Short mmCIF file of C-alpha atoms in Angstrom, two decimals:
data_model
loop_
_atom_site.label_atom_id
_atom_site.label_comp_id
_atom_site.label_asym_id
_atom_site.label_seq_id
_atom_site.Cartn_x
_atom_site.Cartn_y
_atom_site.Cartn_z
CA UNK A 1 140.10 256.96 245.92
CA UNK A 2 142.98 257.98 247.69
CA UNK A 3 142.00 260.69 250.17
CA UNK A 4 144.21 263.05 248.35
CA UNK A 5 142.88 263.17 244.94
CA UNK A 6 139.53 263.70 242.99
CA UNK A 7 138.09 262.14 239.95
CA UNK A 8 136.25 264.93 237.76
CA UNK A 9 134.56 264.47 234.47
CA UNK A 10 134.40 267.86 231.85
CA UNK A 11 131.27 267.41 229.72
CA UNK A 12 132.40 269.49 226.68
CA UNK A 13 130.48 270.18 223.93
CA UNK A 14 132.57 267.91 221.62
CA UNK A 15 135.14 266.06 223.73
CA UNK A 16 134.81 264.12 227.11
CA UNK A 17 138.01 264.85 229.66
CA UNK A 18 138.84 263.04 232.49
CA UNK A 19 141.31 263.98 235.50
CA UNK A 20 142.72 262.87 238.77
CA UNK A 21 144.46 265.08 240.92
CA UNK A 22 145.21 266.11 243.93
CA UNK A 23 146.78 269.41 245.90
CA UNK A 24 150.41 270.36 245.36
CA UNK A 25 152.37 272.69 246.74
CA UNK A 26 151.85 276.58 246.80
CA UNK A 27 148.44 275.97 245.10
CA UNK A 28 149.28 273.78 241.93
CA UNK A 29 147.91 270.72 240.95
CA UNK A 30 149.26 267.21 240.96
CA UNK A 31 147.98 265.39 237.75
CA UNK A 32 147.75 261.87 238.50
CA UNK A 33 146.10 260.81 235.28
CA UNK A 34 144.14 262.32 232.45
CA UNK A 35 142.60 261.36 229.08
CA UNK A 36 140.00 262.60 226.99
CA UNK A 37 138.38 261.19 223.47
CA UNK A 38 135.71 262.81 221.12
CA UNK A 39 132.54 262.14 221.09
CA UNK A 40 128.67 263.40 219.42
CA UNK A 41 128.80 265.99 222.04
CA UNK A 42 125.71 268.16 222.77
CA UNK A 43 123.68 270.24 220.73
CA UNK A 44 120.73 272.64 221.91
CA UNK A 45 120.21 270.91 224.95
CA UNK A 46 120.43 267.67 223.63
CA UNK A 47 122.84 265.07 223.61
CA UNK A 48 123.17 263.55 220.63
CA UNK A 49 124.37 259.78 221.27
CA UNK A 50 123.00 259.79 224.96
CA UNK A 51 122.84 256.03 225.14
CA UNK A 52 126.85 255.90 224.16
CA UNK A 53 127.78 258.20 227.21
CA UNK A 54 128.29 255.43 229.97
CA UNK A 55 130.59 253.56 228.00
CA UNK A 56 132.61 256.14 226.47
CA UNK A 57 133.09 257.40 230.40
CA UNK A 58 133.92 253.84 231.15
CA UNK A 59 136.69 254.14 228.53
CA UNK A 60 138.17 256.90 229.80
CA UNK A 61 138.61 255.17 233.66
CA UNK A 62 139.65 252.40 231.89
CA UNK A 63 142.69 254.33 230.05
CA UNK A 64 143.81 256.35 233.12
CA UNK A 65 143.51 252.49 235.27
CA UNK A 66 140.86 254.08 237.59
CA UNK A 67 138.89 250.89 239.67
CA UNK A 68 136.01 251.78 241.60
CA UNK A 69 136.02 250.74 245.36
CA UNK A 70 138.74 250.37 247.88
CA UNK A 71 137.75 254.17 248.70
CA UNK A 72 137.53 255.77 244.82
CA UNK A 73 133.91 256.07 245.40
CA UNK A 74 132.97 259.59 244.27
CA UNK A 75 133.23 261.13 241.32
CA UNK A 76 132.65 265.05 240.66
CA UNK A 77 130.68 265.80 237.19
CA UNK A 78 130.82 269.32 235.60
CA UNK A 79 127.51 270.62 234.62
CA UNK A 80 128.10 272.72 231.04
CA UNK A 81 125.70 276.25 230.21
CA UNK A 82 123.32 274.30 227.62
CA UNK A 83 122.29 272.48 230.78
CA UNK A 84 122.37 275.11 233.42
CA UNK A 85 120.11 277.83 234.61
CA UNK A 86 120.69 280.72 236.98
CA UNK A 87 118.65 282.98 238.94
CA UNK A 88 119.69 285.79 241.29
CA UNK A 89 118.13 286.54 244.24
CA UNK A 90 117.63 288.52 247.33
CA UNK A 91 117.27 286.88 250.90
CA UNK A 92 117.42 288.17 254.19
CA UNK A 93 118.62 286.82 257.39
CA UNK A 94 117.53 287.86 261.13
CA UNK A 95 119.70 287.31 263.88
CA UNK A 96 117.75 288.42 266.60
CA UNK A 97 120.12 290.80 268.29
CA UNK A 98 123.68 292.54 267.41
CA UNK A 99 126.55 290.10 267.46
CA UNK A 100 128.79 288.65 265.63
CA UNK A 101 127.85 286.43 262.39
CA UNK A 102 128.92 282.85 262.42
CA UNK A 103 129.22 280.66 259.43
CA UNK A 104 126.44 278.81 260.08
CA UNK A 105 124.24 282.05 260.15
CA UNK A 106 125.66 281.97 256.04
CA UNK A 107 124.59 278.29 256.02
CA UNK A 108 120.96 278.96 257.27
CA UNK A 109 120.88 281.84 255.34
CA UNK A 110 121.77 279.80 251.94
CA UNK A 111 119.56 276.76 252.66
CA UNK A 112 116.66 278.92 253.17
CA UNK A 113 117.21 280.23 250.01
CA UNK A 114 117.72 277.39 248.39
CA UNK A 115 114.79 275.72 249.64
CA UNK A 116 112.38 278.55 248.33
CA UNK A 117 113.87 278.02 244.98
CA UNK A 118 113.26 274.35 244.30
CA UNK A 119 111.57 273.79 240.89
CA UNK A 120 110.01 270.71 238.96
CA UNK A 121 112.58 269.98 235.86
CA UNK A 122 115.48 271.20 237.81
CA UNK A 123 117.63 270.54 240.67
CA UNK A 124 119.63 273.16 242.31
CA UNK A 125 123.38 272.82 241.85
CA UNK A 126 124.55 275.43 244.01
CA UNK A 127 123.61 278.80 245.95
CA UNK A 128 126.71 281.53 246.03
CA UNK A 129 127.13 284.72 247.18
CA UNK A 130 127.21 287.65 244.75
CA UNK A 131 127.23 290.09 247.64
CA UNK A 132 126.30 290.95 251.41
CA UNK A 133 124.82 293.71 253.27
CA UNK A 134 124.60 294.29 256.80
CA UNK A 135 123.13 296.81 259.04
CA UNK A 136 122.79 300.46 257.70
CA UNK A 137 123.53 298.59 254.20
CA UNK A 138 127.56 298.05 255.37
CA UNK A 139 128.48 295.96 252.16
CA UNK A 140 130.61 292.85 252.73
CA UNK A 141 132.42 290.43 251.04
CA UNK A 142 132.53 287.99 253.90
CA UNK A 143 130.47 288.61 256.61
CA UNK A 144 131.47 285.89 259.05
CA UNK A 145 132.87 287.66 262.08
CA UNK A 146 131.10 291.31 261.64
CA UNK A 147 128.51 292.52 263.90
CA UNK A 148 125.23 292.63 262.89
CA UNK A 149 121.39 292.20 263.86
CA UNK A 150 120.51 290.96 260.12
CA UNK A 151 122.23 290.02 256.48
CA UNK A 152 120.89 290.51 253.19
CA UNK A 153 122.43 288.61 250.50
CA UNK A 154 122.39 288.69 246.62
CA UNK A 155 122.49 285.30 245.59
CA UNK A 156 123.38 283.00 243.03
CA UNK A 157 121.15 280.60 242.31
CA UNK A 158 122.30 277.27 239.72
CA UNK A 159 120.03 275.23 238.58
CA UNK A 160 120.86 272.09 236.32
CA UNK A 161 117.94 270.17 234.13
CA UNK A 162 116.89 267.29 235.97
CA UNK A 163 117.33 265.23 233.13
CA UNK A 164 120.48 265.85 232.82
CA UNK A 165 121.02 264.99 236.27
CA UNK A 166 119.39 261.83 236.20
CA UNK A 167 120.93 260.75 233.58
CA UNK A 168 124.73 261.04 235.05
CA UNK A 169 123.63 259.74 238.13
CA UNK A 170 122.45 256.49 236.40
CA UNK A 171 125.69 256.14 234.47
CA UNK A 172 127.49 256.74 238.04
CA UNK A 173 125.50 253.91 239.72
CA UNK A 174 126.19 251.64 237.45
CA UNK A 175 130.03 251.77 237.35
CA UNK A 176 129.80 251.56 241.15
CA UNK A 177 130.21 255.20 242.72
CA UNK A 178 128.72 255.47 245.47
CA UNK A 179 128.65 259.27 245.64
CA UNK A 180 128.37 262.16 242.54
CA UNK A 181 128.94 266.20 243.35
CA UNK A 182 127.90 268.19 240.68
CA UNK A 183 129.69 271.31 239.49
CA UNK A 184 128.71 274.46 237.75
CA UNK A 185 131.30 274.54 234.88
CA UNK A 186 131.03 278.51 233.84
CA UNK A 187 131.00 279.02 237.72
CA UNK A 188 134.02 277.03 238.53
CA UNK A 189 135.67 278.70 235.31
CA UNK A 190 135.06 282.34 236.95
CA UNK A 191 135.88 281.49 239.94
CA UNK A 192 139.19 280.29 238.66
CA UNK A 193 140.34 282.20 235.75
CA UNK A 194 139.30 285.55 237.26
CA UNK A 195 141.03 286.82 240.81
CA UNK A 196 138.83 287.04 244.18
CA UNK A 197 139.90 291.19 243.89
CA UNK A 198 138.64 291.50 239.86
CA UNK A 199 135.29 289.43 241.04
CA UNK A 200 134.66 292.70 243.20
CA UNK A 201 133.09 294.25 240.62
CA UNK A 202 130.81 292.79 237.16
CA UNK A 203 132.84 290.46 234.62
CA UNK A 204 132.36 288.52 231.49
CA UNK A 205 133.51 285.45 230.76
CA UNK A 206 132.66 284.03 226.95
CA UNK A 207 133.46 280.53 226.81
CA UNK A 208 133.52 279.18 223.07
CA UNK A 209 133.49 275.56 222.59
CA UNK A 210 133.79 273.40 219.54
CA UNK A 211 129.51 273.36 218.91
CA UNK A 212 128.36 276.06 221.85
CA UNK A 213 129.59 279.25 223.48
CA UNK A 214 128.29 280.30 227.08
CA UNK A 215 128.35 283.77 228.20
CA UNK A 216 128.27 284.50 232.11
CA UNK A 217 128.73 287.36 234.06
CA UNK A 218 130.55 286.91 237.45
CA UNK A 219 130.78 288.90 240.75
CA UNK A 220 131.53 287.69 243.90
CA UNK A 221 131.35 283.95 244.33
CA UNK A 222 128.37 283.66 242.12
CA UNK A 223 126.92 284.36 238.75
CA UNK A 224 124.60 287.31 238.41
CA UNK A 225 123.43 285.76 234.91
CA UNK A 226 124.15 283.05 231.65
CA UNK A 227 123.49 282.49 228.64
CA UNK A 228 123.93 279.85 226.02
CA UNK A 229 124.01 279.61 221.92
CA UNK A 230 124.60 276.61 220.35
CA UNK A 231 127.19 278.29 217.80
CA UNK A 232 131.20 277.38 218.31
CA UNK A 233 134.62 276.86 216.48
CA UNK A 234 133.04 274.07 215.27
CA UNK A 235 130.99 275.82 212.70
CA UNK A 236 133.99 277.80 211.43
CA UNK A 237 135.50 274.57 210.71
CA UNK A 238 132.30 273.59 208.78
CA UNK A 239 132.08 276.84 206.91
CA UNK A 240 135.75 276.18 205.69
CA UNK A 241 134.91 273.03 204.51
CA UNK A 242 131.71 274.26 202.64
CA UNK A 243 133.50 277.19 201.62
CA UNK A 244 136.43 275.27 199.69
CA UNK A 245 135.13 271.62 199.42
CA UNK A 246 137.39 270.47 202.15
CA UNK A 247 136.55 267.27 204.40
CA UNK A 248 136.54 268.32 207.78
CA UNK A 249 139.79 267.37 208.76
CA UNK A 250 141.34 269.42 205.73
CA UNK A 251 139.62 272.10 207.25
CA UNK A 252 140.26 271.53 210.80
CA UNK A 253 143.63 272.01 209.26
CA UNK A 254 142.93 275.37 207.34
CA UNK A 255 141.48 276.55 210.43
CA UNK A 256 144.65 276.08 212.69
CA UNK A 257 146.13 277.54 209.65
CA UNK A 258 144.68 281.17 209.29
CA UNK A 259 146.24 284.28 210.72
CA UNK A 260 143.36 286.57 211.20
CA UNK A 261 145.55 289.81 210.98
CA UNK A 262 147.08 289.04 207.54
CA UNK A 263 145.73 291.18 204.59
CA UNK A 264 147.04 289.37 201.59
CA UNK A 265 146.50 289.94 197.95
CA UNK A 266 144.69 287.80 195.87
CA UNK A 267 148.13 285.82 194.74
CA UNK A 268 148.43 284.75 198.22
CA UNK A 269 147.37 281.33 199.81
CA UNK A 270 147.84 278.58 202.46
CA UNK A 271 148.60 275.77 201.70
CA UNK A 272 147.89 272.54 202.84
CA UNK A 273 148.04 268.67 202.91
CA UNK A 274 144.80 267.01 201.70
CA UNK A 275 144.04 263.91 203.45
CA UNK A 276 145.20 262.16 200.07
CA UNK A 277 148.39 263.80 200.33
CA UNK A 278 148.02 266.37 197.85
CA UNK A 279 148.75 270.34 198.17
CA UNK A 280 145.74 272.53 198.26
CA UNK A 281 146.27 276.25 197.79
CA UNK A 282 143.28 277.96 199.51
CA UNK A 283 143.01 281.57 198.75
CA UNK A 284 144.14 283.74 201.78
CA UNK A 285 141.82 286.35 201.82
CA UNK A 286 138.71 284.38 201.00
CA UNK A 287 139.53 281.74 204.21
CA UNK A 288 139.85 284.63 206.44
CA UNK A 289 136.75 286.11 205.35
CA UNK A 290 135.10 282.79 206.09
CA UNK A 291 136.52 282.54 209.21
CA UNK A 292 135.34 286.42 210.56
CA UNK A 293 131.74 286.04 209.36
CA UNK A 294 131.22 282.88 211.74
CA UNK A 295 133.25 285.30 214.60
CA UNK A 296 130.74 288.34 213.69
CA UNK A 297 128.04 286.22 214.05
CA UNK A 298 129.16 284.59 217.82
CA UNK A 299 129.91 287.88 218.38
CA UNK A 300 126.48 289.20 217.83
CA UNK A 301 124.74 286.69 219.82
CA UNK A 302 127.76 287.59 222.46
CA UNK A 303 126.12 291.00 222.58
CA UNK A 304 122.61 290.19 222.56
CA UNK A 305 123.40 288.01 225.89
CA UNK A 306 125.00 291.19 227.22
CA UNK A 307 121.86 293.31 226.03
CA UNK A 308 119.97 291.00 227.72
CA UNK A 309 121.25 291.16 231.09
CA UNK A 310 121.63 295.10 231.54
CA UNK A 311 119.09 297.32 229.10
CA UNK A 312 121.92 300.09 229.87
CA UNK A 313 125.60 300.03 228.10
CA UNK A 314 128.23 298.87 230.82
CA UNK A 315 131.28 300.86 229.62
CA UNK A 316 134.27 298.95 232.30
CA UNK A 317 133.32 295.42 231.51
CA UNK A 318 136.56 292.98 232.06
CA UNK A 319 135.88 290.04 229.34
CA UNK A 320 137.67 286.86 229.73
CA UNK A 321 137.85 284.14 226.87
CA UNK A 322 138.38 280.54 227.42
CA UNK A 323 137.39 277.08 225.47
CA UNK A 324 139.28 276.10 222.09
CA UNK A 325 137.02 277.82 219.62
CA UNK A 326 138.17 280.55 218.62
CA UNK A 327 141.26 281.03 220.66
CA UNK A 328 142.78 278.10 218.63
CA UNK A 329 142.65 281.10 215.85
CA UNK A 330 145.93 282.79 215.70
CA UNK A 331 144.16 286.70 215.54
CA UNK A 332 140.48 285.43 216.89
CA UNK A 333 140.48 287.06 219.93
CA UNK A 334 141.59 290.58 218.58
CA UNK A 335 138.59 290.06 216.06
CA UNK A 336 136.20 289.07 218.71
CA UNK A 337 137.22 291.97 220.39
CA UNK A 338 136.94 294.24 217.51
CA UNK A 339 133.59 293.28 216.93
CA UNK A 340 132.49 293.37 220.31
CA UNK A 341 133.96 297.02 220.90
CA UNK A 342 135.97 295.66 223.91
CA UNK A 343 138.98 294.57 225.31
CA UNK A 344 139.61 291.11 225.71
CA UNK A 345 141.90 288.82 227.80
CA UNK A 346 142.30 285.06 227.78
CA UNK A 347 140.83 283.37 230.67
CA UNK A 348 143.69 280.72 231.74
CA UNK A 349 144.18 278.79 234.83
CA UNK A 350 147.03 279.82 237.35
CA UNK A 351 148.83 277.23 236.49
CA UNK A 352 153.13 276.86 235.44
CA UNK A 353 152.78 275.38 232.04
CA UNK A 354 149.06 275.35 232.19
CA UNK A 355 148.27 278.82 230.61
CA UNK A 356 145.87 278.13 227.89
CA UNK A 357 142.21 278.89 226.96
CA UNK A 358 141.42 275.29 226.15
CA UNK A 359 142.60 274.02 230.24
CA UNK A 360 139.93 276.42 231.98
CA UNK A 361 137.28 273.82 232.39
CA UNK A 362 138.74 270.85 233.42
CA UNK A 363 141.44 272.65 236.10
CA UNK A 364 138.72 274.80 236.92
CA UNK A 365 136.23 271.98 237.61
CA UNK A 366 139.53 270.01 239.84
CA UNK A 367 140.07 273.48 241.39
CA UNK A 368 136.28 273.29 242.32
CA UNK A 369 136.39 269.65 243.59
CA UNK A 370 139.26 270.15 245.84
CA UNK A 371 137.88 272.81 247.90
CA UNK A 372 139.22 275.80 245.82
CA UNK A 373 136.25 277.66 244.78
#
C-alpha cells in the first residue's frame, strides 16, 4: 500500500464497508476508494454466515481494485461492541525520584497494565487513558513533561473475543496481508465524534445499528464502560412489516417514510409503492406507533446500560447518536430523547460533506488507522 493511505474494514452489524484513504489537508480525509455490500451480519455474538466472510471481504478489494503486495500489506479491522469487552482499571507507576515524565514512562506504565490483564478467550485490543494523577493527586490530561516521583492512571482496558480475532486473522492470511491492527470501533467513534475538551468530563455515545445498538461511555482517551443489545433499526423495519403485511423492502420503505412528530387523524396515511407496483395506504398513526414502541424499547435497554454503570442518576450527561438505525427516522432522535429524559445530539464525523450518523464508524475507524486517535 502506498505509504500514504490505509485499508480499513467496518464490521457492521448488517453491512460490510471498505475504505482507503489517506491524510488531506487541514485534517480531512482523502477517499481513495470505498464500497460496501450487505451481508447476514451478526447477531448476539454470533455471526451468522461466518464461513461467507472471506469472500464477501475479497469482493469488496476486488471492487475498489485493491492487490495485495507491492507494499499494501496491512490491513486495519474494526472490532464492533457484540465482540468487545472493557474493563477499567487503576495502575501505578514509580519513577524513583522527582523529574520530569517521559513518554516511555506512559509506555511502561500501559504495558504493565496490560500485561496483568491478559485473559484466556480474549485478547487485549488496546489500553487508553481515562485519566492521570500525579503527586499530591495533581490531575492530568497528559502527563508527559510534568514533574513527578509517581503516576497513577485510570485505564481503559479493550478486550476483543479471541474468536473473533482468530477468525479475521485467518481470512487476512489467506488473501496475503502480512500484517492486521485491530481497532476498537465504539472507541474510535468517541474519540472522533466527540472533541478532546467534551471528553474532559463523562459522555454517552448510543450507537444503533441495523440488528444491535452499543452504548459506551467515554472520558479521556478511553472508555470507562460498554454495553451491547442485540436490538436495532432493523427490528423496526420488521415490526412494520408484521404490523401491515409488508415484505421487508415495502417496509424498509415505510420506515424511511414516517415522520415521528406528525399527529394525524385516522383519515391520514403514507403511501407507498409495493414491490408489485401497486399503492399501499398505511395508516399514519398506527405506523408511527409501531415505529415508537421498538424506540421505547431500545430506549429502555439504553437506560438499563446507564443504570448499570453508575447506581446514582448522572444529571449533565452529553449523549451522542450515531449508526443508521434510528437516525434514518425523520423525528427518532427527538423520541429517543424523549424517552430517555435527555438531550441528544448526533454524533458525526468532522468532516465537509461528511456530517451524518451513518459515516461515524468507518471515518472514525480511518481516523483511528492514520494516527488520529
Amino acid at each position: 500500500m502506498a505509504k500514504d493511505y490505509v485499508l480499513v474494514i467496518d464490521i457492521g452489524s448488517s453491512k460490510l464497508r471498505c475504505m482507503q484513504a489517506g491524510l488531506g489537508v487541514n485534517n480531512t480525509f482523502i477517499v481513495k476508494a470505498s464500497a460496501e455490500i450487505e451481508y447476514d451480519g451478526y447477531y448476539e455474538g454470533r455471526f451468522l454466515n461466518e464461513d461467507n466472510i472471506g469472500n464477501l471481504i475479497t469482493g469488496l478489494l476486488n471492487e475498489i481494485d485493491f492487490v495485495v503486495g507491492r507494499g499494501n500489506n496491512k490491513i486495519y479491522i474494526g472490532v464492533p461492541s457484540e465482540f468487545s469487552s472493557v474493563v477499567s482499571t487503576n495502575a501505578t507507576y514509580n519513577l524513583g525520584e522527582r523529574r520530569k515524565i517521559k513518554q516511555r514512562d506512559i509506555d511502561n506504565l500501559f504495558y504493565m497494565a496490560g500485561e496483568k490483564a491478559k485473559g484466556e478467550n480474549v485478547e487485549i485490543v488496546s489500553v487508553n487513558p481515562i485519566s492521570f494523577k500525579l503527586d499530591e493527586g495533581r490531575t492530568s490530561l497528559n502527563p508527559v513533561g510534568e514533574l513527578a516521583s509517581s503516576i497513577n492512571a485510570e485505564l481503559s482496558i479493550i478486550y476483543a473475543v479471541k474468536d473473533f480475532i482468530e477468525l479475521f486473522n485467518r481470512i487476512v492470511a489467506g488473501m496475503g496481508f502480512e500484517s492486521v491492527e485491530y481497532i476498537s470501533e465504539p472507541l474510535s467513534e468517541g474519540l472522533f465524534v466527540i472533541t478532546k475538551e467534551q471528553r474532559e468530563d463523562l459522555n454517552m455515545l448510543i450507537n444503533v445499528g441495523d440488528l444491535t445498538t452499543n452504548v459506551s461511555f467515554v472520558k479521556g482517551e478511553g472508555l470507562a464502560s460498554l454495553a451491547s443489545f442485540s436490538i436495532g433499526g432493523g427490528h423496526i423495519t420488521n415490526d412494520l412489516s408484521e404490523a401491515f403485511d409488508l415484505t421487508l423492502s415495502e417496509a424498509d420503505k415505510l420506515k424511511r417514510m414516517i415522520v415521528l412528530s406528525l399527529k394525524g387523524k385516522n383519515t391520514d396515511f403514507y403511501e407507498l409503492t409495493s414491490d408489485q407496483g401497486k399503492i399501499l395506504r398505511i395508516p399514519l398513526t398506527i405506523a408511527n406507533n409501531v415505529a415508537m414502541s421498538r424506540i421505547e424499547i431500545i430506549a429502555s435497554a439504553v437506560s438499563q446500560c446507564i443504570q448499570l454503570f453508575s447506581s446514582q442518576y448522572i444529571p449533565y450527561l452529553p449523549v451522542y447518536l450515531t449508526g443508521a438505525g434510528i437516525s434514518q427516522i425523520n423525528g427518532g432522535r427527538d423520541y429517543l430523547a424523549k424517552c430517555l429524559g435527555r438531550n441528544i445530539t448526533y454524533g458525526v464525523p468532522p468532516l465537509p460533506g461528511k456530517e451524518k450518523p451513518k459515516n461515524a464508524s468507518i471515518y472514525s475507524l480511518v481516523s483511528a488507522a492514520l494516527g488520529g486517535n
